[in-house]
XYZ file of C-alpha atoms in Angstrom:
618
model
C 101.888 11.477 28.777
C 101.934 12.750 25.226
C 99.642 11.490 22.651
C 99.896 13.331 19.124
C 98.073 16.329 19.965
C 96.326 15.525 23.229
C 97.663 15.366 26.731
C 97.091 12.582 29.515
C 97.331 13.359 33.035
C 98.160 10.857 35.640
C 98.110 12.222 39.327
C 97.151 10.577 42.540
C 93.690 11.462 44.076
C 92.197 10.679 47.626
C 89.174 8.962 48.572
C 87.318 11.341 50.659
C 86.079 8.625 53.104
C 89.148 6.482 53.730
C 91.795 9.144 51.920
C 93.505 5.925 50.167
C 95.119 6.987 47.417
C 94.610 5.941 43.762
C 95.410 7.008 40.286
C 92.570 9.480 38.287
C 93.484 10.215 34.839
C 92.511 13.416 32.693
C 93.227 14.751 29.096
C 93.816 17.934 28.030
C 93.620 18.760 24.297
C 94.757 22.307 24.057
C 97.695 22.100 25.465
C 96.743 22.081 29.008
C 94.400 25.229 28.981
C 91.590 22.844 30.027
C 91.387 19.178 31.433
C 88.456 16.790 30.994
C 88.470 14.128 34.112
C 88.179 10.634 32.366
C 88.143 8.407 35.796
C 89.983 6.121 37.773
C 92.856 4.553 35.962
C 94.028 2.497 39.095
C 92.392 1.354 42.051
C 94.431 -1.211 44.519
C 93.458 -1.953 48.421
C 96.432 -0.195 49.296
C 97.680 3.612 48.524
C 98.831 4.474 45.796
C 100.607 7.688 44.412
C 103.793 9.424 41.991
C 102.746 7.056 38.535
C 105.355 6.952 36.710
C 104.106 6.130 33.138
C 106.485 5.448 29.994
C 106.706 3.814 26.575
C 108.657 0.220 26.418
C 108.725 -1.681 22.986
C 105.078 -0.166 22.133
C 103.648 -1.246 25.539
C 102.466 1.920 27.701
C 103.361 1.104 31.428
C 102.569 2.653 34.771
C 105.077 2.298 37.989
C 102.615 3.988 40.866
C 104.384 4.160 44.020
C 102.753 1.771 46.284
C 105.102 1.620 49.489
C 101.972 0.634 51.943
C 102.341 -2.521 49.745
C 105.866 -3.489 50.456
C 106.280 -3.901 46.681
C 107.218 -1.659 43.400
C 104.552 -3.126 41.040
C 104.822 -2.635 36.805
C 101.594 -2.403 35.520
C 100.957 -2.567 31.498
C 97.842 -0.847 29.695
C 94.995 -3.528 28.324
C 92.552 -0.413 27.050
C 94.304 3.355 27.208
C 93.760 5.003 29.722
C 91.669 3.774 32.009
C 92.362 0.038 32.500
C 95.520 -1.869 33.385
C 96.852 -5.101 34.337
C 99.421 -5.989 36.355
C 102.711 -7.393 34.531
C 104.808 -7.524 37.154
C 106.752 -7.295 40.373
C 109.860 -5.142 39.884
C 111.363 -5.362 43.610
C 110.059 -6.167 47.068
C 111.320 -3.193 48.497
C 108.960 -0.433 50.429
C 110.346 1.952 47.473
C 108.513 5.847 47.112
C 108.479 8.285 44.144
C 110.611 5.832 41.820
C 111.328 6.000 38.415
C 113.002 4.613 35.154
C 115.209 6.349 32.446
C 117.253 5.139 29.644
C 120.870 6.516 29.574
C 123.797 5.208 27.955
C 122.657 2.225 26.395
C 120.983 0.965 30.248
C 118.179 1.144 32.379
C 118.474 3.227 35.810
C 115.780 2.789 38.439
C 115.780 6.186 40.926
C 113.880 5.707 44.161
C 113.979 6.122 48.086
C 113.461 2.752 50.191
C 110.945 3.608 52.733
C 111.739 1.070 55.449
C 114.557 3.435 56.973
C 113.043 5.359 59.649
C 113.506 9.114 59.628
C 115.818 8.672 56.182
C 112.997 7.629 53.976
C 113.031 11.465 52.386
C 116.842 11.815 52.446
C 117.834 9.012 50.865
C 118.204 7.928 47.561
C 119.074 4.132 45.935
C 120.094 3.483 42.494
C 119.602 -0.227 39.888
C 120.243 -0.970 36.917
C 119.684 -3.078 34.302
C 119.342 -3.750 30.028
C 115.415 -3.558 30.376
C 112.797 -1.717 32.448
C 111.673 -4.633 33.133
C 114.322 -5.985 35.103
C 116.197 -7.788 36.985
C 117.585 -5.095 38.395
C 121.345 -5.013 40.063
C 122.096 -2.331 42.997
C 124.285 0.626 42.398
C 127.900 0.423 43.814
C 127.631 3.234 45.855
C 124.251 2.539 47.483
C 123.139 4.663 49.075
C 123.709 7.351 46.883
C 122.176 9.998 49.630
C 121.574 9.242 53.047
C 121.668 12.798 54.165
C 119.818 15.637 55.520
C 115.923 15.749 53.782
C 116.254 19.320 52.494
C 118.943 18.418 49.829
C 116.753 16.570 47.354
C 117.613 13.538 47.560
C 113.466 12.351 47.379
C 112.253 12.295 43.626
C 110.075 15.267 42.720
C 109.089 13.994 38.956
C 110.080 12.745 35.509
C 113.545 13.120 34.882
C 114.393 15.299 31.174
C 116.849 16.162 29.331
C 117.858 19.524 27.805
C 120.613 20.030 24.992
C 122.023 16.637 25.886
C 122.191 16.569 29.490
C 119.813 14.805 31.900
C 118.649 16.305 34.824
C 116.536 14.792 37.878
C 114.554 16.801 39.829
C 114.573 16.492 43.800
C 112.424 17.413 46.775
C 113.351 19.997 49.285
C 111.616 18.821 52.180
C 112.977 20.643 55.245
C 110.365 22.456 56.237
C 107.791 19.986 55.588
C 107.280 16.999 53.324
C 107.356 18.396 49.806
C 107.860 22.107 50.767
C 109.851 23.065 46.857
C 111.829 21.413 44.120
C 115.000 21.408 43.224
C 116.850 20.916 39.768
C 119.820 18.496 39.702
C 122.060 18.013 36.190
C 123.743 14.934 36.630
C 127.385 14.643 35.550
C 127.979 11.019 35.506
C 126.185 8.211 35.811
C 127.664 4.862 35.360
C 127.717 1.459 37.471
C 130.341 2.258 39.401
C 129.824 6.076 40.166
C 127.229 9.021 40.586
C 127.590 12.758 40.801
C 125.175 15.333 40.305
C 125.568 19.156 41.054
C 122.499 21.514 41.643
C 121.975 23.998 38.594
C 119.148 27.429 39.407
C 115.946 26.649 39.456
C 114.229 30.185 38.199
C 110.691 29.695 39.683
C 109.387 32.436 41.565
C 107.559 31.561 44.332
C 104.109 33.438 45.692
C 103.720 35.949 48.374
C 100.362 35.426 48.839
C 101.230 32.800 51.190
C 97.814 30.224 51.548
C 96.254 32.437 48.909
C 97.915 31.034 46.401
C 97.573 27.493 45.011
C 101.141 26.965 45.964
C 101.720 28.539 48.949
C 102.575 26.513 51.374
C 104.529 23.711 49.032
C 105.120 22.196 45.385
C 106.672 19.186 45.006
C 106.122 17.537 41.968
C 107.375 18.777 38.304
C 106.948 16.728 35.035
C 108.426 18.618 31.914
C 107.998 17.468 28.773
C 109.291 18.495 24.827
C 106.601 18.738 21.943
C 107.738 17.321 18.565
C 107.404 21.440 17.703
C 110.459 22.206 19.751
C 107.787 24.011 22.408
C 108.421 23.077 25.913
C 105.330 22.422 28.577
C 105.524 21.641 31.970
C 102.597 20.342 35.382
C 103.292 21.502 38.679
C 101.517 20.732 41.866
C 100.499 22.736 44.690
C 99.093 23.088 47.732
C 98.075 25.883 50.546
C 99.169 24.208 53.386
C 101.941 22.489 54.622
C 102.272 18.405 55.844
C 100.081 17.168 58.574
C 98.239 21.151 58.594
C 95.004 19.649 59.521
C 96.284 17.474 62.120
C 98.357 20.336 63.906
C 95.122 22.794 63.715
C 92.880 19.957 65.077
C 95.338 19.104 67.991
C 95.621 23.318 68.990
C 91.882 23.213 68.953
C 91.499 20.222 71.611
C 94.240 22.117 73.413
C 91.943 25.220 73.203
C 89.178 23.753 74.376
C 90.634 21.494 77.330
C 92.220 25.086 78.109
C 88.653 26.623 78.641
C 87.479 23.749 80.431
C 90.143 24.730 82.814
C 88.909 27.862 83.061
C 85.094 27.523 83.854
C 86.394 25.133 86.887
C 88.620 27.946 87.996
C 85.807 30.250 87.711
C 83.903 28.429 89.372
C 86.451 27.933 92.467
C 86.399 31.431 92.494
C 82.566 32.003 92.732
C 81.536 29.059 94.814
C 80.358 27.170 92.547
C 82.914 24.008 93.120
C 83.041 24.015 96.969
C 85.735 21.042 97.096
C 87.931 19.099 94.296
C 88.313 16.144 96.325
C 85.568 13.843 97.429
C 85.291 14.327 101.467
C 85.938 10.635 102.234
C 89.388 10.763 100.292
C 90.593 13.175 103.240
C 92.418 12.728 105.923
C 90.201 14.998 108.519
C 87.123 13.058 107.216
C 84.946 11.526 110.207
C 82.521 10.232 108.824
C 81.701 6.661 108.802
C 84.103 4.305 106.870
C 83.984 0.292 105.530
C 86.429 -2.000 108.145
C 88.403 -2.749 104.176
C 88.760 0.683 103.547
C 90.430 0.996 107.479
C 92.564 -1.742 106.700
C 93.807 -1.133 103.511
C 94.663 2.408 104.969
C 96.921 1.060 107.606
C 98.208 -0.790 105.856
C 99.752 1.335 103.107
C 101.467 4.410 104.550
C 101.485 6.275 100.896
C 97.638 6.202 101.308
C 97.922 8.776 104.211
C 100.092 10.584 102.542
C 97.591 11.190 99.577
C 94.564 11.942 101.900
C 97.197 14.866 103.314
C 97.638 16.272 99.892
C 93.983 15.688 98.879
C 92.878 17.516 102.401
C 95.442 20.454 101.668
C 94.070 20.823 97.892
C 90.184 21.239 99.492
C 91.415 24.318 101.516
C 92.535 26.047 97.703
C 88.558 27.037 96.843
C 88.901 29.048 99.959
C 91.996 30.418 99.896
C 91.282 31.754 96.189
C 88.277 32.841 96.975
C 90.100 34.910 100.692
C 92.097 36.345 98.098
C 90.587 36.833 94.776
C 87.025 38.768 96.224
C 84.484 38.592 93.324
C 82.413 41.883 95.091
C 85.626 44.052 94.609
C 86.775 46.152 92.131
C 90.046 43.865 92.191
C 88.350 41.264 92.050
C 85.748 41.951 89.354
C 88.447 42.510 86.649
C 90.126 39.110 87.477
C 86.755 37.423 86.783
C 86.545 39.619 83.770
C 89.942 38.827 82.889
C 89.516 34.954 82.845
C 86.084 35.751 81.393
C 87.905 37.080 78.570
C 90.483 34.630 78.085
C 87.699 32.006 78.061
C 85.898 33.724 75.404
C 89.124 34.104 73.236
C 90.236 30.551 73.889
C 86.686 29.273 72.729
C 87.016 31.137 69.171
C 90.811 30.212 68.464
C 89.700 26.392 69.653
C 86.621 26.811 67.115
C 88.745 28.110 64.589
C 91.110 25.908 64.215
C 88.751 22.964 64.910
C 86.169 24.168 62.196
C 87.909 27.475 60.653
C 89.898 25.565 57.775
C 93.303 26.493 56.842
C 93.006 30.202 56.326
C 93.142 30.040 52.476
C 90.930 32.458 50.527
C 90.966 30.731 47.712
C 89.615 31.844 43.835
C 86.297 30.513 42.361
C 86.269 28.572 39.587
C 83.826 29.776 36.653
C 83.368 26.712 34.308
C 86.392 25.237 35.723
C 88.275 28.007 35.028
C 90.560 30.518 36.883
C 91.359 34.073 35.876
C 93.197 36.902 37.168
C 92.133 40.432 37.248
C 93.772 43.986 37.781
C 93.315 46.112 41.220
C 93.244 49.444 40.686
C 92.719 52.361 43.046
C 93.408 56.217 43.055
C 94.679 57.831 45.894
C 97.293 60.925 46.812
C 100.013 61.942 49.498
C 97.866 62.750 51.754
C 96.408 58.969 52.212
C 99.671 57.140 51.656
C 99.328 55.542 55.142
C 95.885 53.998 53.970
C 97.821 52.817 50.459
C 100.292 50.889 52.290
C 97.557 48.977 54.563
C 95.413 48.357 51.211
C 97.892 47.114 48.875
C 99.368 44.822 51.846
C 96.177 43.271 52.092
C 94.722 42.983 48.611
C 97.787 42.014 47.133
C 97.822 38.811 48.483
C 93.869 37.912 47.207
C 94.795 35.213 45.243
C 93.176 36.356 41.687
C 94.908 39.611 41.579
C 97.648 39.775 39.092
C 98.963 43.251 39.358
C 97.914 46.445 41.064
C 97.452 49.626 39.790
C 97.548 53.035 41.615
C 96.567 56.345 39.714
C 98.189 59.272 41.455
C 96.357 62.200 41.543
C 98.146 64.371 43.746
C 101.581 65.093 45.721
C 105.314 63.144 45.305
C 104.249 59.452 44.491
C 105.677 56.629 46.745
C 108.443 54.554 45.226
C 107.317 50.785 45.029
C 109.615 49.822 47.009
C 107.879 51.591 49.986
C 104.750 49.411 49.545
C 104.463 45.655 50.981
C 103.343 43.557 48.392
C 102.844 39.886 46.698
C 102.446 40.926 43.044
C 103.940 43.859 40.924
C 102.479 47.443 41.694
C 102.339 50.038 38.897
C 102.205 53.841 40.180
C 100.359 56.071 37.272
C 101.154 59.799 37.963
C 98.610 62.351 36.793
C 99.267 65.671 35.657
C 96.038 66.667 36.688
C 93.792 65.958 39.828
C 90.581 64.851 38.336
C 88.358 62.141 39.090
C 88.146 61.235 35.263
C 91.432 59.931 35.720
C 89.872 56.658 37.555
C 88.536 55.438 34.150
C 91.317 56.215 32.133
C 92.090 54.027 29.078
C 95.578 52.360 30.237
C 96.930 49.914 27.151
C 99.629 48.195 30.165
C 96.316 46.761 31.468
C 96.853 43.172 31.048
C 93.627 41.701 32.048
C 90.308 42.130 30.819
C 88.514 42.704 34.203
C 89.494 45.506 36.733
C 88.118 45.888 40.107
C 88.444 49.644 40.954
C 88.295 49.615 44.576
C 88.787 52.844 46.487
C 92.283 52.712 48.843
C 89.959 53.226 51.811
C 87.893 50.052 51.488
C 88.729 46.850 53.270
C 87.086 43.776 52.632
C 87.798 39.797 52.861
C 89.565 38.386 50.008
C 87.169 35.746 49.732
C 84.363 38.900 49.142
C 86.409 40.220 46.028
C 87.039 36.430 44.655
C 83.191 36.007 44.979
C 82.519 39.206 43.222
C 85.411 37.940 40.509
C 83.589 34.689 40.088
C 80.151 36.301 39.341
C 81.778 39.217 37.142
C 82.990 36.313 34.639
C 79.370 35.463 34.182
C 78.354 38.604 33.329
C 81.399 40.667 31.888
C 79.043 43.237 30.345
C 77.320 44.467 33.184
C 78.994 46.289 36.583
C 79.559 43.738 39.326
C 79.980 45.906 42.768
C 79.161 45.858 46.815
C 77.917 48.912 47.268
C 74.006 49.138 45.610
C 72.064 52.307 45.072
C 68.350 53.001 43.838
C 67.384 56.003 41.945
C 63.779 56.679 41.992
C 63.402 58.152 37.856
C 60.317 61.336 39.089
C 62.421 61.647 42.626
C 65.952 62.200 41.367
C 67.653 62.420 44.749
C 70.951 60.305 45.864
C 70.140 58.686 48.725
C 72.318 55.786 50.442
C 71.889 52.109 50.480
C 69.271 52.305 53.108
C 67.264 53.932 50.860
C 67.394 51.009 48.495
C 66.854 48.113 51.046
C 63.247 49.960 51.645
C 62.651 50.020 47.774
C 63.564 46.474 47.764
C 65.962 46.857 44.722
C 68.822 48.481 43.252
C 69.424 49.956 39.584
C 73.247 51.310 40.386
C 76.595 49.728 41.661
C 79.395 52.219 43.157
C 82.266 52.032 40.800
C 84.339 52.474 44.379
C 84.391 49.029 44.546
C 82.877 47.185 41.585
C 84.310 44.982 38.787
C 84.149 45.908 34.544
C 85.638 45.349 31.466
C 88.720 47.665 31.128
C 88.228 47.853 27.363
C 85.006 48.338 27.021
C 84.104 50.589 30.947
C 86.699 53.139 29.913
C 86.520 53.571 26.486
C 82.978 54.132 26.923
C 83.715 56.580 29.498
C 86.412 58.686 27.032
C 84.099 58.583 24.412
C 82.708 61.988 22.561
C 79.415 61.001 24.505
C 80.572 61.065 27.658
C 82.888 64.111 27.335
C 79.696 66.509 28.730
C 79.576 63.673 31.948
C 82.897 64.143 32.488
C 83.130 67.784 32.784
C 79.928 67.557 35.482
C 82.672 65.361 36.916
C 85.127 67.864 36.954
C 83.101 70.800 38.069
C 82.189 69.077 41.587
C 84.608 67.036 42.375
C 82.135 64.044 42.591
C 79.798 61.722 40.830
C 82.338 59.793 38.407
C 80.576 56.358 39.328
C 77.519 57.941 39.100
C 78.444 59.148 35.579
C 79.786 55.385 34.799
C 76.156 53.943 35.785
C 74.638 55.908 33.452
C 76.584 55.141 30.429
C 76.271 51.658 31.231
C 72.516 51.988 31.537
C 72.390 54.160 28.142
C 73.949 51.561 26.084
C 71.712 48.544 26.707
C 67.834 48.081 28.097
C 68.853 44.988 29.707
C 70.373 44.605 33.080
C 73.696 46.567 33.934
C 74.881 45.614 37.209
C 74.678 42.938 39.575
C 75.358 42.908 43.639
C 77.464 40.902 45.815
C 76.719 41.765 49.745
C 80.440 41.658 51.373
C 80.573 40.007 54.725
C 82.296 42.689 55.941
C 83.670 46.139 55.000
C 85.321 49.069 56.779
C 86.190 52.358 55.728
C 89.543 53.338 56.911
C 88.899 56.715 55.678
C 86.976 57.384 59.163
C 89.810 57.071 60.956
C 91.970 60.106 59.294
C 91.219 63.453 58.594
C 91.619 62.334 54.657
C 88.041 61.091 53.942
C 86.773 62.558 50.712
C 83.535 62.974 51.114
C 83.277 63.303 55.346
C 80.101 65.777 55.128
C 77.621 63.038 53.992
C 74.607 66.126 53.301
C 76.977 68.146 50.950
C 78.201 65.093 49.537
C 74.806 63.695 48.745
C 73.316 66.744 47.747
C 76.245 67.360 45.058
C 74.987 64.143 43.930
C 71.394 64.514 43.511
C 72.461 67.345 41.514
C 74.689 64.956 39.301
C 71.588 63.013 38.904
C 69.425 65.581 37.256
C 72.122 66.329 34.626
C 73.112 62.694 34.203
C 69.406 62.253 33.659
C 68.980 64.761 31.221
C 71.949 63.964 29.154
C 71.650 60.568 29.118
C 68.189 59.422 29.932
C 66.163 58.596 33.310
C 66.897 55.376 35.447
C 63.156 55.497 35.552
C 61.554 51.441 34.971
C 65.011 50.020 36.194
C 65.011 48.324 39.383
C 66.200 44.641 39.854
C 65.887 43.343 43.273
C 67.743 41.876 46.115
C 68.141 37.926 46.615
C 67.082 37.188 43.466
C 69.574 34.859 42.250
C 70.471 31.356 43.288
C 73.352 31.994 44.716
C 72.015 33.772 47.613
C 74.906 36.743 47.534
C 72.906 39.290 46.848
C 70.941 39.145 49.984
């Protein structure tokens, strides 16, 4: 809801105890760029969801869904926003994601009547009436859908209109419950007859499957017109699809009751469970039995039956273990084998138990979001590694665009690489290391993460490094740490720095900065001896980048986020860059001495590990 210049934001929210549903209320006033929570606005015994809130005669109203009620309650504002009354009971009908628009002189209620089993989401009911607030007369045709759930017949929002037609949108929900909207423009609506024909809905969906905010389903659009002409529009989202947690909880039980299985197996086969069947159950049993038991045995001739198959199922733990013999080399790999299976059974039961949905999903910095550029430089040679890389990091949920500099060979076409967001292949005339920092005015966002094509790390490792990058823009924000000792002056890896307890250097191989203010800095008039060190070996262009960064400010530079994983792909080609780690580190100490000497010593900088509150810098 529109007020003047400030926006109000109705949406249903779960209690995370009882996950009843009730209306929470937030206002925006820059357009949506931010939201301030106010509260609760409604709060019934039952759920409630889908408020539908409009302007009648200077009353604001609210129509909340609340189907668990049997009822569609109005409800009328007594202090805006947060407190409301109820006015009244518009139908006893079980009615879902309902609303109310004026057209053509009348009132036209929309909704789905959720007392229809296995319909509820493809079917749709029409009213009218001369007042939103009733009585309200059933359409002719009721009802209007009664179809298949994927045609959107469900409601997915507030209704609009656009150069003088109306349109309603509906929810496609096929797959699952509220998998994508649909647009409808309707045609006619009148007592007496309804027709509506589907019109393009140009929203592109994500790639970046539970990544992004919307990757599993988004079924909710409200559109609204500003009295400037401008047009703004709230969409919902979410990673998973209907009843995700359920599913993933019941294929963990089955995990688990599947290892259970196996122990008892293994332990048929290894003696450890001499018989299933208690001895008394079976029919070769002498010892000494109760006169009832006797009787009840003669008595019932399916009881000897059962002590037959009981006996027969004691005689398996010897069979198996006759034929499975654990002191073999047979044997031996069957146990391993079920050992095995155990093992992986255990992890996918505890994963999907305890392992969430699989989402990697963006920190928020002040409750903010950003995006950020990947870029990497590669050449022919590595184009394999590319393919895996951009595959995988284009689908980390922050990245907006990726950027490869081409240094050498015939560049891929972008159609050749697999990925969620747009790729951008920069082809350099020349094969210099320089070209990594190379001011690029298509950047779009502020922040770049230059991340070498041979790195591979969790998505939720870059999106932490993101997070703490936005709270220090000015300073390198990188994985890999280094410590140069100022009167030693030799490269040394990060071992080297663990025993020194501290780091004054972040590899620019995988490290956020500011795009603007990194590369200019590195093209600048001061840098231009750097760069030709650069040039001359082949090597040191982070190296060169640290020291710029340290020569323009006595405070601290970088900052270090410790990844929870990394591999080097590299290592498993003959295309590593630097594969002889003594010439490569003594190329670098050498870059050290110059970088020293032309820009000033390292010397008093050290800042060291786990000292923030965060704990990623462990």
């Amino acid at each position: 809801m529109i007020q003047g210049d400030v926006f109000y934001l109705f949406y249903e929210t779960k209690n995370s105890f009882t996950m009843q549903g009730d209306i929470g209320v937030a206002k925006s006033i820059d357009k949506g760029a931010t939201w301030q929570q106010l509260g609760i606005a409604l709060d019934e015994e039952w759920h409630l969801s889908y408020p539908y809130v409009f302007n009648y005669l200077g009353q604001v109203y609210m129509m909340p869904e609340s189907s668990q009620k049997g009822e569609l309650r109005l409800y009328r504002v007594t202090n805006f926003p947060l407190e409301w009354e109820l006015d009244r009971v518009i139908m006893k009908k079980p009615l879902i994601d309902s609303f109310i628009i004026d057209h053509n002189g009348e009132y036209w209620l929309f909704g789905s009547e959720h007392s229809s089993f296995g319909t509820t989401n493809g079917r749709l009911e029409i009213w009218y009436s001369s007042s939103p607030l009733g009585p309200w007369k059933p359409h002719k045709k009721n009802p209007i859908y009664n179809t298949y759930r994927s045609f959107g017949a469900r409601n997915g929002g507030r209704p609009f209109r656009y150069n003088g037609n109306l349109y309603r949108i509906g929810q496609d929900c096929g797959e699952t419950y509220g998998r994508r909207v649909r647009i409808f423009k309707v045609e006619v609506l009148s007592r007496v007859d309804y027709k509506e024909v589907e019109v393009p809905f140009p929203f592109e969906e994500s790639s970046k499957g539970r990544n992004a905010w919307n990757g599993a389903r988004y079924h909710h659009l409200d559109v609204q017109q500003l009295k400037s002409g401008e047009w703004v529009g709230v969409m919902d989202g979410d990673r998973v699809p209907s009843g995700d947690s359920v599913h993933r909880f019941l294929l963990g039980c089955a995990s688990v009751a599947a290892v259970s299985g196996l122990i008892l197996f293994l332990g048929v086969l290894l003696g450890a469970v001499n018989c299933i069947i208690p001895l008394n159950w079976c029919a070769d049993y002498s010892g000494k039995r109760s006169d009832t038991l006797i009787a009840w045995e003669r008595a019932n001739v399916f009881s000897s039956k059962l002590r037959r198959v009981f006996s027969r199922l004691n005689r398996v733990p010897s069979f198996l273990r006759s034929w499975i013999k654990p002191n073999t080399f047979a044997g031996r790999s069957v146990l391993t084998l079920i050992f095995a299976l155990g093992v992986a059974l255990s992890c996918t039961g505890v994963t999907f138990i305890y392992g969430g949905s699989g989402a990697e999903e963006p920190y928020s910095w002040k409750g903010q979001f950003s995006q950020f550029t990947l870029l990497t430089m590669t050449y022919d040679a590595r184009l394999w590694n590319l393919k895996m890389f951009v595959n995988h990091y284009s689908r980390c949920a922050s990245v907006k665009e990726i950027l490869v500099v081409w240094n050498r060979g015939i560049p891929p076409k972008v159609s050749d690489l697999n990925s969620a967001v747009p790729v951008r292949i920069r082809v350099e005339d020349l094969n210099s290391l320089n070209n990594r920092f190379k001011v690029d005015p298509l950047i779009k966002t502020r922040a770049v993460l230059e991340l070498d094509d041979d790195i591979m790390m969790p998505c939720d490792d870059v999106e932490r490094g993101f997070m703490l990058w936005r709270q220090h823009p000015d300073r390198i924000v990188g994985f890999y740490p280094r410590y140069v000792d100022g009167s030693r002056l030799e490269y040394s890896g990060e071992k080297y720095a663990r025993k020194n307890k501290g780091y004054n250097m972040i590899l620019t191989g995988a490290a956020f900065m500011d795009s603007q203010v990194a590369f200019e800095r590195y093209w600048s008039e001061q840098a231009k001896p750097g760069r030709e060190v650069v040039d001359k070996y082949f090597n040191c262009e982070d190296v060169l980048m640290n020291f710029l960064y340290a020569n323009a400010s006595s405070s601290k530079t970088v900052e270090y986020v410790r990844p929870a994983w990394a591999i080097d792909t590299s290592k498993l080609s003959s295309a590593a860059i630097s594969r002889d780690t003594n010439v490569h580190y003594k190329i670098r100490s050498e870059c050290l001495r110059k970088f020293s000497d032309m820009y000033g010593s390292m010397s008093g900088r050290r800042w060291e590990f786990d000292s923030r509150k965060d704990r990623w810098d462990v």
